[in-house]
mmCIF file of C-alpha atoms in Angstrom:
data_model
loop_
_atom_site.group_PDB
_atom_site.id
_atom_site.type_symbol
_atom_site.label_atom_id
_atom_site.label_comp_id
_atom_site.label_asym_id
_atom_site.label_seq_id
_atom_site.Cartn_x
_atom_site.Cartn_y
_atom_site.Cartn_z
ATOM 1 C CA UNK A 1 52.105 59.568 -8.802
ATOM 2 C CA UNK A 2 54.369 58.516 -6.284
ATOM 3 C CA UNK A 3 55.903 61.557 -5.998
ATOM 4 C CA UNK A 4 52.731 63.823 -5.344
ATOM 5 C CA UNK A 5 51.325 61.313 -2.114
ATOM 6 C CA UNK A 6 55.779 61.911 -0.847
ATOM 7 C CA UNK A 7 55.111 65.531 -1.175
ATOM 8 C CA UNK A 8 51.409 65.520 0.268
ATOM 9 C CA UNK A 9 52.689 63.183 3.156
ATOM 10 C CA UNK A 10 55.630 65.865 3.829
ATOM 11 C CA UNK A 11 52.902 68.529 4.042
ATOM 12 C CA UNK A 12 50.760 66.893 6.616
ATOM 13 C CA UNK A 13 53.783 66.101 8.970
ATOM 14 C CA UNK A 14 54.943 69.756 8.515
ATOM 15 C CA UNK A 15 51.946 70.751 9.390
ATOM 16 C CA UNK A 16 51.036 68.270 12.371
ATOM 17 C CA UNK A 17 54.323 69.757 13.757
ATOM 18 C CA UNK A 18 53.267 73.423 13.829
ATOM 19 C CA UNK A 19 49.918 72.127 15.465
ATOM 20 C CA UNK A 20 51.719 70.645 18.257
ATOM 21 C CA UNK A 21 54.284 73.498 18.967
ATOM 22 C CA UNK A 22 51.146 75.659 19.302
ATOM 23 C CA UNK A 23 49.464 73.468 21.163
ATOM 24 C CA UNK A 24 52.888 72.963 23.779
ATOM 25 C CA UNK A 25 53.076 76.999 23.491
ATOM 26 C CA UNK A 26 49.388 77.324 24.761
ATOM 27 C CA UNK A 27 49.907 74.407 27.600
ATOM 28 C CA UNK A 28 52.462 76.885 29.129
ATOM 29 C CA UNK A 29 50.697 79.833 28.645
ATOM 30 C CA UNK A 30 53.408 81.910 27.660
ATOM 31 C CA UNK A 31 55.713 82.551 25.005
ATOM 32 C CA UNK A 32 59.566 83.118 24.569
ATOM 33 C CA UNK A 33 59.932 86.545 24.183
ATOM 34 C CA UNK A 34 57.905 86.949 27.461
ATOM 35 C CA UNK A 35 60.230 84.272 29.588
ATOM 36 C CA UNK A 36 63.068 86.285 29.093
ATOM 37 C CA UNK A 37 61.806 89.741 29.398
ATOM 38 C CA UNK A 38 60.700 88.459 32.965
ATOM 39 C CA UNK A 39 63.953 86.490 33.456
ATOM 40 C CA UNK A 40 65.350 90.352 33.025
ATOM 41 C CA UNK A 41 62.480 92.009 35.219
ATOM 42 C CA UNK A 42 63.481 89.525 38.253
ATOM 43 C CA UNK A 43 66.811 89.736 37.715
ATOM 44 C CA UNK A 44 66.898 93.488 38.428
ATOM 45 C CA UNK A 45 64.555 93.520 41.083
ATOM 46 C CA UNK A 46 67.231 91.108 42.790
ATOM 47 C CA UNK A 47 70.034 93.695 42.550
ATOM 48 C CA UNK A 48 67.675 96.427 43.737
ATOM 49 C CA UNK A 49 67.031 94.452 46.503
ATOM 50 C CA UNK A 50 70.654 93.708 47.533
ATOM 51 C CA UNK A 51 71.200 97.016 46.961
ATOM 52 C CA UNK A 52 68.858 97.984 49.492
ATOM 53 C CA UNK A 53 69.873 95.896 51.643
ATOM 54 C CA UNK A 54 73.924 96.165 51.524
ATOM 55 C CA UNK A 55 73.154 100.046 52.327
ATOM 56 C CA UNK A 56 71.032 99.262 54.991
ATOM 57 C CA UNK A 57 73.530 97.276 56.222
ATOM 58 C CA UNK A 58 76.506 99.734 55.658
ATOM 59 C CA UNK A 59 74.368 102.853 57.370
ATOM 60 C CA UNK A 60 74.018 100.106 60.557
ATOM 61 C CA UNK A 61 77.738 100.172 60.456
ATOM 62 C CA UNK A 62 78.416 103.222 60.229
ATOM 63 C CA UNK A 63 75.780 104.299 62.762
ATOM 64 C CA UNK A 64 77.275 101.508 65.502
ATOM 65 C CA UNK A 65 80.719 102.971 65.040
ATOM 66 C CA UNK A 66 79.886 106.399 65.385
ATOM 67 C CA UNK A 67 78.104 105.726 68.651
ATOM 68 C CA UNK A 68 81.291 103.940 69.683
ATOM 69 C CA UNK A 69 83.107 106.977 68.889
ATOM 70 C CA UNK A 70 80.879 108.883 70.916
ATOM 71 C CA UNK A 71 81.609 107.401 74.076
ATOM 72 C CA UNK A 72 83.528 109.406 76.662
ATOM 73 C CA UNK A 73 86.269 107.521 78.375
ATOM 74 C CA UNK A 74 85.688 107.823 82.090
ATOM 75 C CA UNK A 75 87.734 110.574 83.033
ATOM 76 C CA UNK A 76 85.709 112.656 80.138
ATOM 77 C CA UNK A 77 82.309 111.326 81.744
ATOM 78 C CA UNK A 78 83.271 112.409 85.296
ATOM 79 C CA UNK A 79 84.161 115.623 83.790
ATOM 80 C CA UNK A 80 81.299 116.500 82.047
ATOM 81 C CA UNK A 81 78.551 115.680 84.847
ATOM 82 C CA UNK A 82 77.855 118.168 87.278
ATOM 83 C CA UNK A 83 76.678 116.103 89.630
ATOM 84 C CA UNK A 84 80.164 114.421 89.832
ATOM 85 C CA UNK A 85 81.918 117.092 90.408
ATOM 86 C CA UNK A 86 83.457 116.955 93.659
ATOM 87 C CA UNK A 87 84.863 113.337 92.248
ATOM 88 C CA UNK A 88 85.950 115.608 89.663
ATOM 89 C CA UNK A 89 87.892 118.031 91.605
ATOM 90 C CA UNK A 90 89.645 114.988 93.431
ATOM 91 C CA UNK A 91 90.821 113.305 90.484
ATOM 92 C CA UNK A 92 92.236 116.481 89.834
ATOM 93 C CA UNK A 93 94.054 117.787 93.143
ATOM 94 C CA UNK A 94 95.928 113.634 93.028
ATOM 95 C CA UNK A 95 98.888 112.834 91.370
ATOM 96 C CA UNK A 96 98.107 111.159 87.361
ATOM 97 C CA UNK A 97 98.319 107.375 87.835
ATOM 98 C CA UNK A 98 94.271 106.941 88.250
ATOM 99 C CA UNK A 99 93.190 109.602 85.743
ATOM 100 C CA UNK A 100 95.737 108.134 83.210
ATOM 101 C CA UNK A 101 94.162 104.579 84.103
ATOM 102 C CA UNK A 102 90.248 106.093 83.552
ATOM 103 C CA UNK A 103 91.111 107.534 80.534
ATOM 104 C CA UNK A 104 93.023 105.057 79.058
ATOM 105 C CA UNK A 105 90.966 103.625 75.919
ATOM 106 C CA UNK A 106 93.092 100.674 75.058
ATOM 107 C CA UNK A 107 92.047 99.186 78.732
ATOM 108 C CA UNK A 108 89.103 98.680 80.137
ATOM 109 C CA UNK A 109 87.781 99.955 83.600
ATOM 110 C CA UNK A 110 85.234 99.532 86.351
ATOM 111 C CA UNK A 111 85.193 102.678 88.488
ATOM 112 C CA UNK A 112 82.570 103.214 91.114
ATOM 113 C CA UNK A 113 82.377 107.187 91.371
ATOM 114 C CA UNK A 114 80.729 108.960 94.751
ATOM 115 C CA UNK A 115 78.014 111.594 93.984
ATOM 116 C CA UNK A 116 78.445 115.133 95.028
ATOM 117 C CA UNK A 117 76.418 113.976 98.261
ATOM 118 C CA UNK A 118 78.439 111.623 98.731
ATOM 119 C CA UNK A 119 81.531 113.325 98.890
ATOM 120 C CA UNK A 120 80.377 116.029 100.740
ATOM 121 C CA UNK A 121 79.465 113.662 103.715
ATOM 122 C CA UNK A 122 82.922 112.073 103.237
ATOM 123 C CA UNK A 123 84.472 115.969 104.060
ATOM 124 C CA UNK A 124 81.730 116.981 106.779
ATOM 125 C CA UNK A 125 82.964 113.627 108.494
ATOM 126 C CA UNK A 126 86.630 114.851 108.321
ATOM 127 C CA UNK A 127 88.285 116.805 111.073
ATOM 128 C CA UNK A 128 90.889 118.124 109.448
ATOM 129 C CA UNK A 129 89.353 118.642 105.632
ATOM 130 C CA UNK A 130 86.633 120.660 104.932
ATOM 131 C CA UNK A 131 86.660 120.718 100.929
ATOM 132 C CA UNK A 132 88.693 118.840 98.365
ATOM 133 C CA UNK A 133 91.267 121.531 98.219
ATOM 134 C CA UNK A 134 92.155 121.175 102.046
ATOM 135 C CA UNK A 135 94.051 117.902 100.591
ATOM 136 C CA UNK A 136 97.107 120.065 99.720
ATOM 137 C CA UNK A 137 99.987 118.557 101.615
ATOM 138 C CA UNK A 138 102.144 115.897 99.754
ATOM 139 C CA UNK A 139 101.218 113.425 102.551
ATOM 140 C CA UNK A 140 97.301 114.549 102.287
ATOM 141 C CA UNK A 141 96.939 114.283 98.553
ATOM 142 C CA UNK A 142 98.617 110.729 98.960
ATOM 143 C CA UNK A 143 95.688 109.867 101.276
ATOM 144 C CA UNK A 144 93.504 111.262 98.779
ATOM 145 C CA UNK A 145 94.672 109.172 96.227
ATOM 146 C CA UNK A 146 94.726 105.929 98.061
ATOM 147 C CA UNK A 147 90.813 106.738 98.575
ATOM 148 C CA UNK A 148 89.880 107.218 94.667
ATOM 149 C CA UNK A 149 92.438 104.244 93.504
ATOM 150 C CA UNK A 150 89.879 102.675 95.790
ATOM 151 C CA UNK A 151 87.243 102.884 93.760
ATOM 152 C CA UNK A 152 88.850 101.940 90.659
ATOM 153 C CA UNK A 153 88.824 98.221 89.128
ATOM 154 C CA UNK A 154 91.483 97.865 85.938
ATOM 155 C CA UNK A 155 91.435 95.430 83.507
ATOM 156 C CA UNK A 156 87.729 94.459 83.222
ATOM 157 C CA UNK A 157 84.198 95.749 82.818
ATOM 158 C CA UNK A 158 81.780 94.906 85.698
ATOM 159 C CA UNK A 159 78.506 95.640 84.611
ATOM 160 C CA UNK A 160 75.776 94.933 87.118
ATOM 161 C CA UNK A 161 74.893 91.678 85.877
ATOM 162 C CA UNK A 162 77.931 90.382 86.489
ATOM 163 C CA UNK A 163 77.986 91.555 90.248
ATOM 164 C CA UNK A 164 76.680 88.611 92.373
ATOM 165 C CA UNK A 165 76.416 88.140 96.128
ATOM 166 C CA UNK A 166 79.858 87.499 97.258
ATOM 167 C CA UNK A 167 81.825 88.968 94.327
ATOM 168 C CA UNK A 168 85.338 90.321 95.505
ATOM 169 C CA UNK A 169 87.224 92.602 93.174
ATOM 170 C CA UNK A 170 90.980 93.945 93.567
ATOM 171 C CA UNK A 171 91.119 97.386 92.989
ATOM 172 C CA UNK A 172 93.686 100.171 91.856
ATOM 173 C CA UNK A 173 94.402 100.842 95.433
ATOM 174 C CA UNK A 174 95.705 96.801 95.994
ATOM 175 C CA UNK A 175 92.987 96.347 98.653
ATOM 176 C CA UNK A 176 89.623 94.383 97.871
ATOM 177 C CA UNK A 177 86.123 95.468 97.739
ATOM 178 C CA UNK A 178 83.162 93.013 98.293
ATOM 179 C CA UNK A 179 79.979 92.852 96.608
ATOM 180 C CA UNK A 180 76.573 91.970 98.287
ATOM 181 C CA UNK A 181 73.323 92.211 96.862
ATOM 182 C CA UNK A 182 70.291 92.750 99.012
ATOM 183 C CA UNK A 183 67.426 94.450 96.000
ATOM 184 C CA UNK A 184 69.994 96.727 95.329
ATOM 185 C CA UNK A 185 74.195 96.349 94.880
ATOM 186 C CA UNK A 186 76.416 97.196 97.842
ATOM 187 C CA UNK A 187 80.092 97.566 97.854
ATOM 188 C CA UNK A 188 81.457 96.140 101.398
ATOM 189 C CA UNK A 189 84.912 98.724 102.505
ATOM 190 C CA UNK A 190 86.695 98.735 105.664
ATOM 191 C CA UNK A 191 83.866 100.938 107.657
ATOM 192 C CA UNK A 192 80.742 99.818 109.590
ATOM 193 C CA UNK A 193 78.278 101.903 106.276
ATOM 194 C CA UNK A 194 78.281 99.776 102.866
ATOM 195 C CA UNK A 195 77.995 101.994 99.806
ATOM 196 C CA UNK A 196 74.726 101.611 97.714
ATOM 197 C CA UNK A 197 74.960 102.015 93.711
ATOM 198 C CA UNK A 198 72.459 104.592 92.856
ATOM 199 C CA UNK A 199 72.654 104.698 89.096
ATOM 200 C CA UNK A 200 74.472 101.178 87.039
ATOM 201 C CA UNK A 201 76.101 100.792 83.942
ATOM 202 C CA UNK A 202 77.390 104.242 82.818
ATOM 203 C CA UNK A 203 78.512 102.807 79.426
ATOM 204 C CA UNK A 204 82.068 104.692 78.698
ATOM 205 C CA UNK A 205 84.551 104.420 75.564
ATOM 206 C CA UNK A 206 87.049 102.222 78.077
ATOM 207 C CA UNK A 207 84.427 100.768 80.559
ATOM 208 C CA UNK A 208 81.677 101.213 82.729
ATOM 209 C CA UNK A 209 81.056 103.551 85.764
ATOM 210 C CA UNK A 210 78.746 102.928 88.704
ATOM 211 C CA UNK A 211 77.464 106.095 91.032
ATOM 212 C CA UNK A 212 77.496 104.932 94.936
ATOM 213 C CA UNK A 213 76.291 107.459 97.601
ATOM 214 C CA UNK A 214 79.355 107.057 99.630
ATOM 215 C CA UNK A 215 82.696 107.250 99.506
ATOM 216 C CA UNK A 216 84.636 104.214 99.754
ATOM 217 C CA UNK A 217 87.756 104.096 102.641
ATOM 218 C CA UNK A 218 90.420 101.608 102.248
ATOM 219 C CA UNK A 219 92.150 100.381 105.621
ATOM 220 C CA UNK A 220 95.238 101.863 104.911
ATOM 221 C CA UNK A 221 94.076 105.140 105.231
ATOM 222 C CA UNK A 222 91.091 104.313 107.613
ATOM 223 C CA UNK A 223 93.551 105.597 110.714
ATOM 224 C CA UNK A 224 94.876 109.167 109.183
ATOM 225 C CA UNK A 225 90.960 110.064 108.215
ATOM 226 C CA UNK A 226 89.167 109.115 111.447
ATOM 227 C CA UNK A 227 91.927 108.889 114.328
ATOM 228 C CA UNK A 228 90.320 107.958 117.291
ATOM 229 C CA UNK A 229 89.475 110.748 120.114
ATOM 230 C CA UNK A 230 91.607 111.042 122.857
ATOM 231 C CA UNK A 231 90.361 109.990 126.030
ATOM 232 C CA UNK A 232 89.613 112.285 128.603
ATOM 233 C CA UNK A 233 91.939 113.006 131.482
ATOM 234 C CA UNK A 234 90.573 110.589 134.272
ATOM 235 C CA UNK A 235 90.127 107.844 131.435
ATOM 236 C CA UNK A 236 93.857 108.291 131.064
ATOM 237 C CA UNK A 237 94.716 108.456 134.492
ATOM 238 C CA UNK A 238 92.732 105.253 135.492
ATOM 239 C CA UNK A 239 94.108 103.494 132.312
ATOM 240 C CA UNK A 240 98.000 103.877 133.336
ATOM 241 C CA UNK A 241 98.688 101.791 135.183
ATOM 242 C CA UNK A 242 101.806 103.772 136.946
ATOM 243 C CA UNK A 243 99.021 106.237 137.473
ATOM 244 C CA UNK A 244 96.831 103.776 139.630
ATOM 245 C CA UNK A 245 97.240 105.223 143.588
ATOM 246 C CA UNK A 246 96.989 109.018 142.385
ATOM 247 C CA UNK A 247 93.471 107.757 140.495
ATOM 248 C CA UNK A 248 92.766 106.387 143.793
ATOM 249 C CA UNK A 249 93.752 109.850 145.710
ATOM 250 C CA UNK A 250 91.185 111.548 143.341
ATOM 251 C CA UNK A 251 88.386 109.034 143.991
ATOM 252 C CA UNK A 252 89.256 109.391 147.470
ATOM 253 C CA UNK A 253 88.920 113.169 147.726
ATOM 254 C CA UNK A 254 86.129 112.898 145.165
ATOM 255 C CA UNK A 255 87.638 115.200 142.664
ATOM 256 C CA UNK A 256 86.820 112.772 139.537
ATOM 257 C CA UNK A 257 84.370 115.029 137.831
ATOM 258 C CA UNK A 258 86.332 118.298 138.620
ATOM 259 C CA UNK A 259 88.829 116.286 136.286
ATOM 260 C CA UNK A 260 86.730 115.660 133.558
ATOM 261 C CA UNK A 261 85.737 119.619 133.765
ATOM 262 C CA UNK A 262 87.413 121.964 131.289
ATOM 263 C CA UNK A 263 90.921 122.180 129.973
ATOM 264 C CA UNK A 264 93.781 121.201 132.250
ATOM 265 C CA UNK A 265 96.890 120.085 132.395
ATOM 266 C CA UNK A 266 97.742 117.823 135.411
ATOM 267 C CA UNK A 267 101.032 116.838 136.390
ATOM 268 C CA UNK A 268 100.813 113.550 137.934
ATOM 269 C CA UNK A 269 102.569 111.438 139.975
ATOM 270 C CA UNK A 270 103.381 108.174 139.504
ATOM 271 C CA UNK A 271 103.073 105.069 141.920
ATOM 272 C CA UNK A 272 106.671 105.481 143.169
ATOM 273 C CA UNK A 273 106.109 108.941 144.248
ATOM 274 C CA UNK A 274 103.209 108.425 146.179
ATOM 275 C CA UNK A 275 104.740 105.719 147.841
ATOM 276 C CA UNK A 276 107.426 108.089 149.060
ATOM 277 C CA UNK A 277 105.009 110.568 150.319
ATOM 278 C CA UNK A 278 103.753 107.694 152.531
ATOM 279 C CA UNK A 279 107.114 106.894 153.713
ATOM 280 C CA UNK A 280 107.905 110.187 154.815
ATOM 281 C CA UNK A 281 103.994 110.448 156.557
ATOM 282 C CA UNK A 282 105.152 107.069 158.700
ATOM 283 C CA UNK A 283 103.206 104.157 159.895
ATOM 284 C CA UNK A 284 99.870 105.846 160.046
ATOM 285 C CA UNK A 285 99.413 106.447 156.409
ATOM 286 C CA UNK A 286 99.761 103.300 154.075
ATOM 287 C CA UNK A 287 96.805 104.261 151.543
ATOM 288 C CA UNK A 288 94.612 107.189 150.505
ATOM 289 C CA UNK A 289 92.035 105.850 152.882
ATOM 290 C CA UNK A 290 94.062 106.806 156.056
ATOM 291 C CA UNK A 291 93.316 110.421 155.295
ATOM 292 C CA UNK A 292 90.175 109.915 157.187
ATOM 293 C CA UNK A 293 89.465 113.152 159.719
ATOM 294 C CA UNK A 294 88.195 116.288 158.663
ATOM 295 C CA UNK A 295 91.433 118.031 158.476
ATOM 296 C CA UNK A 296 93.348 115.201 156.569
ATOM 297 C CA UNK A 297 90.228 115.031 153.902
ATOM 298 C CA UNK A 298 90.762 118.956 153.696
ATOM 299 C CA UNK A 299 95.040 118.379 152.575
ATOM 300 C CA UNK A 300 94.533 115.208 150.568
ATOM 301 C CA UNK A 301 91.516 117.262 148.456
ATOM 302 C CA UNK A 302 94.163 120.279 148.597
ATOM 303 C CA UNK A 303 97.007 118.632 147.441
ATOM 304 C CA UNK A 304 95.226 116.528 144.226
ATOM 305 C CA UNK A 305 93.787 120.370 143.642
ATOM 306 C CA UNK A 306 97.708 121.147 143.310
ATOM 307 C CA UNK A 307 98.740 118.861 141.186
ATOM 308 C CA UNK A 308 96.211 120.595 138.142
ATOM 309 C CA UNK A 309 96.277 124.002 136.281
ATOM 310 C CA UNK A 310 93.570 125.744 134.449
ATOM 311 C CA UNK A 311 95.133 125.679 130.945
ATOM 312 C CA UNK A 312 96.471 123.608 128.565
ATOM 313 C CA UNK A 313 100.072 123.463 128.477
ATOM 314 C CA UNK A 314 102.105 121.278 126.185
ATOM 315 C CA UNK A 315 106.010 120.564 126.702
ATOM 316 C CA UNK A 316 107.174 122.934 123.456
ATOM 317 C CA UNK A 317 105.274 126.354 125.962
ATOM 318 C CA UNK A 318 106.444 125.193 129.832
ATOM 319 C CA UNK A 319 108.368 127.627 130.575
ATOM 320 C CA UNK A 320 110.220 128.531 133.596
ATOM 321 C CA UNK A 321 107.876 130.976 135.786
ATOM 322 C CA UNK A 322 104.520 130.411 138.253
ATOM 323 C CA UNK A 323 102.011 128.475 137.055
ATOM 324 C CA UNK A 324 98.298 129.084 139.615
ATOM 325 C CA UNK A 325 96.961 125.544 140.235
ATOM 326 C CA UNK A 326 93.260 124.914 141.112
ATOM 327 C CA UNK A 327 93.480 125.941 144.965
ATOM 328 C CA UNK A 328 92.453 129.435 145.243
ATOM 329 C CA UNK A 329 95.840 131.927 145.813
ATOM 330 C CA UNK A 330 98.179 129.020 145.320
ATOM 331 C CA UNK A 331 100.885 128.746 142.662
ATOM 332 C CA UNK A 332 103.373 125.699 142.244
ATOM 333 C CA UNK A 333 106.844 127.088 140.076
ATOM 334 C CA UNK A 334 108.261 126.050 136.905
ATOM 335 C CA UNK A 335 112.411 126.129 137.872
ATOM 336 C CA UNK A 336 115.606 124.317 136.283
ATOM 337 C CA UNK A 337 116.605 121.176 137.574
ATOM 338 C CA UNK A 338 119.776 119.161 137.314
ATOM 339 C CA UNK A 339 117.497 117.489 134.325
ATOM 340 C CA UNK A 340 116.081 120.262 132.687
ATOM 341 C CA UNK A 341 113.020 121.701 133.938
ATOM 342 C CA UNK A 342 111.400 120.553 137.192
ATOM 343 C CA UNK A 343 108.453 121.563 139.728
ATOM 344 C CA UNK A 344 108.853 123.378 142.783
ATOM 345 C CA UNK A 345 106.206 123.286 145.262
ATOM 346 C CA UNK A 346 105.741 124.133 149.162
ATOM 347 C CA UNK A 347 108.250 121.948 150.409
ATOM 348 C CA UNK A 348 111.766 121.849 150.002
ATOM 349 C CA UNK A 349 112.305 119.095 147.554
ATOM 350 C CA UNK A 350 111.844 119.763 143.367
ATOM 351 C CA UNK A 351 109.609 117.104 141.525
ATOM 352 C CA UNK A 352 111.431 116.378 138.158
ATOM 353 C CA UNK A 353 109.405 114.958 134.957
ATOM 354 C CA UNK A 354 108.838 111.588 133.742
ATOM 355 C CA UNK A 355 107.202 112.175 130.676
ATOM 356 C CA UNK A 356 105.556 114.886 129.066
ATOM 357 C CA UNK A 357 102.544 115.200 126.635
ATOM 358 C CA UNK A 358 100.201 112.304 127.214
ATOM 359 C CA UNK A 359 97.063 114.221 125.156
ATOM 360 C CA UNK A 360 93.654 113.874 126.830
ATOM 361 C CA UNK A 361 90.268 115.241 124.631
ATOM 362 C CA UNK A 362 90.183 117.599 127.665
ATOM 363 C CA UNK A 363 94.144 118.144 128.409
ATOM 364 C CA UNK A 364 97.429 116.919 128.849
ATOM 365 C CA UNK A 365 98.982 114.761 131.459
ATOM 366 C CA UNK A 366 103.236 115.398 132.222
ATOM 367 C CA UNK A 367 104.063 113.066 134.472
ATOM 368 C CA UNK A 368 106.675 113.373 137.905
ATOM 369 C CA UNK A 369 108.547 111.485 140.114
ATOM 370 C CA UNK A 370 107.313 113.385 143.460
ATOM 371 C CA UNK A 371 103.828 114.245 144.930
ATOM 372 C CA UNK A 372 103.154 118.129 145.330
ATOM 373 C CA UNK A 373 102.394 119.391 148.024
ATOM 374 C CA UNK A 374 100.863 123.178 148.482
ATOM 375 C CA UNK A 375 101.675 125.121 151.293
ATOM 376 C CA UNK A 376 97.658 125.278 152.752
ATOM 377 C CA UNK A 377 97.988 121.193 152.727
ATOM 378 C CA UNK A 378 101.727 121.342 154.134
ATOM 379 C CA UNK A 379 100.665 123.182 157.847
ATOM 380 C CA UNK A 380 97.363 120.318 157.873
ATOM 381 C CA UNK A 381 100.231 117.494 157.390
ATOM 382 C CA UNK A 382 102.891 118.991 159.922
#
């Protein structure tokens, strides 16, 4: 009897057990089998996803480095715009330290490249080059290169955000640039125009390039591009100061324009020679102004007229022979002198030089140690 309520008892716990399980099973709404075929389901759809995403990733690489390699260096850029290529051409005619430096990938550059217009005001501003290829002589294509080194920055990559007001950068060329920004960016050189940076940031494989309308003109070089005009005849004879009584003789006779007039070469006297002639001439005559009658107005505008020929002649083509001065029918003579050439005029005594080739816009000036005197103004003296 005992045995049947142990066995009965068993039964109902057994089955009190199974009721609970299904009960817990219910409560979580889903069954084993289930959890772990969605365990498997998320699992996968993990992978997938990093899958995804590590070739998403690995095209992003490979896209970023093949726009790096891409990139011309600057020397290729240059190159391969047509608007650049006078800057071109330059970099070409120049010896190979600046288009080594430009293409150089391992460094890094800022170059600030002239446009064609650019460079083509640079030449038409020139007196002496009229195209890129006029920079043949050794010396010249020195000069050339100075200018472009100019323009080159090594060792950094100035983009335009990082060129303030103020900003001074050495450049290939040794000498400094200055930036100022007004709106736009100007680079400061050693002339009176600043250069304006049309088009920034010209990403390359070794840098960055700028495009300026102007070329840039270090002071080293500022002298052998734009040497200053001579001055004209009369600005040279009233600015030496050994020249000072003749300039007064040609105020006096009122020759100054007829001096500034054409191409001439004028052999003046100097102070010490004048004085002679009023030594010789005597008490009466101590200055220009003494020449005051008619007839001594008509020999002092006679002799200054005698002192000046109609052409330009430097030392390297005076030549013995006659040379017709600006009196009508008068001639002064080119002879040998106990110094090498002299002058020979009406009188008896040769005029020897001082100094030849003092280069006037309008002539050239030799001076000589005696006054000339023509033959018309030698009867008004005697």
């Amino acid at each position: 009897m005992k045995m049947m309520i142990t066995i009965k008892f068993l039964k109902n716990i057994a089955s009190l057990i199974l009721v609970l399980a299904i009960a817990i099973g219910c409560s979580n709404d889903s069954d084993p089998i289930d959890d772990v075929d969605q365990e498997e389901v998320a699992q996968e759809q993990t992978e997938e996803e990093e899958e995804i995403t590590g070739e998403e990733t690995a095209e992003e690489e490979e896209e970023e480095t093949s726009e790096e390699e891409s990139l011309l260096n600057a020397v290729e850029f240059i190159d391969s715009e047509e608007s650049l290529s006078m800057s071109s051409d330059a970099l070409n005619v120049i010896d190979n330290t600046l288009t080594d430096a430009l293409s150089d990938e391992n460094g890094t550059v800022t170059f600030f490249v002239p446009s064609n217009e650019a460079f083509a005001d640079f030449l038409e501003s020139l007196k002496e080059y009229a195209a890129v290829l006029d920079f043949d002589e050794e010396l010249e294509k020195e000069i050339l290169a100075q200018v472009l080194k100019y323009h080159a920055v090594i060792g950094g990559a100035n983009f335009s955000t990082e060129l303030s007001n103020g900003t001074i950068l050495e450049t290939l060329q040794s000498e400094e640039i200055k930036i100022t920004v007004d709106g736009d960016v100007y680079i400061i050189d050693t002339t009176e125009i600043d250069a304006k940076i049309t088009e920034a940031d010209i990403q390359v494989a070794n840098g960055v390039i700028h495009i300026i309308d102007k070329v840039l003109i270090p002071e080293a070089v500022l002298a052998d591009l734009f040497p200053e005009s001579p001055s004209s005849l009369m600005e040279l004879i009233n600015g030496n100061e050994d020249l000072s009584m003749f300039a007064e003789a040609i105020e006096e006779a009122d020759l100054e324009s007829r001096f500034n007039d054409g191409d001439l070469t004028v052999f003046a006297p100097t102070n010490e020679a004048i004085e002679e002639l009023f030594n010789t001439l005597g008490d009466d005559y101590n200055s220009f102004s003494d020449f005051s009658n008619i007839l001594e107005q008509q020999a002092l505008r006679e002799i200054i007229l005698g002192h000046a020929v109609a052409q330009v002649i430097p030392r390297s083509e005076l030549k013995v022979g006659s040379l017709p001065t600006l009196i009508e029918d008068d001639a002064v003579d080119v002879v040998e002198g106990s110094g090498g050439l002299a002058l020979q005029d009406a009188s008896e005594f040769k005029a020897n030089f001082v100094e030849f080739d003092i280069e006037a816009s309008n002539g050239v000036i030799h001076t000589i140690d005696k006054i000339l005197i023509p033959q018309k103004a030698l009867l008004i003296l005697n």
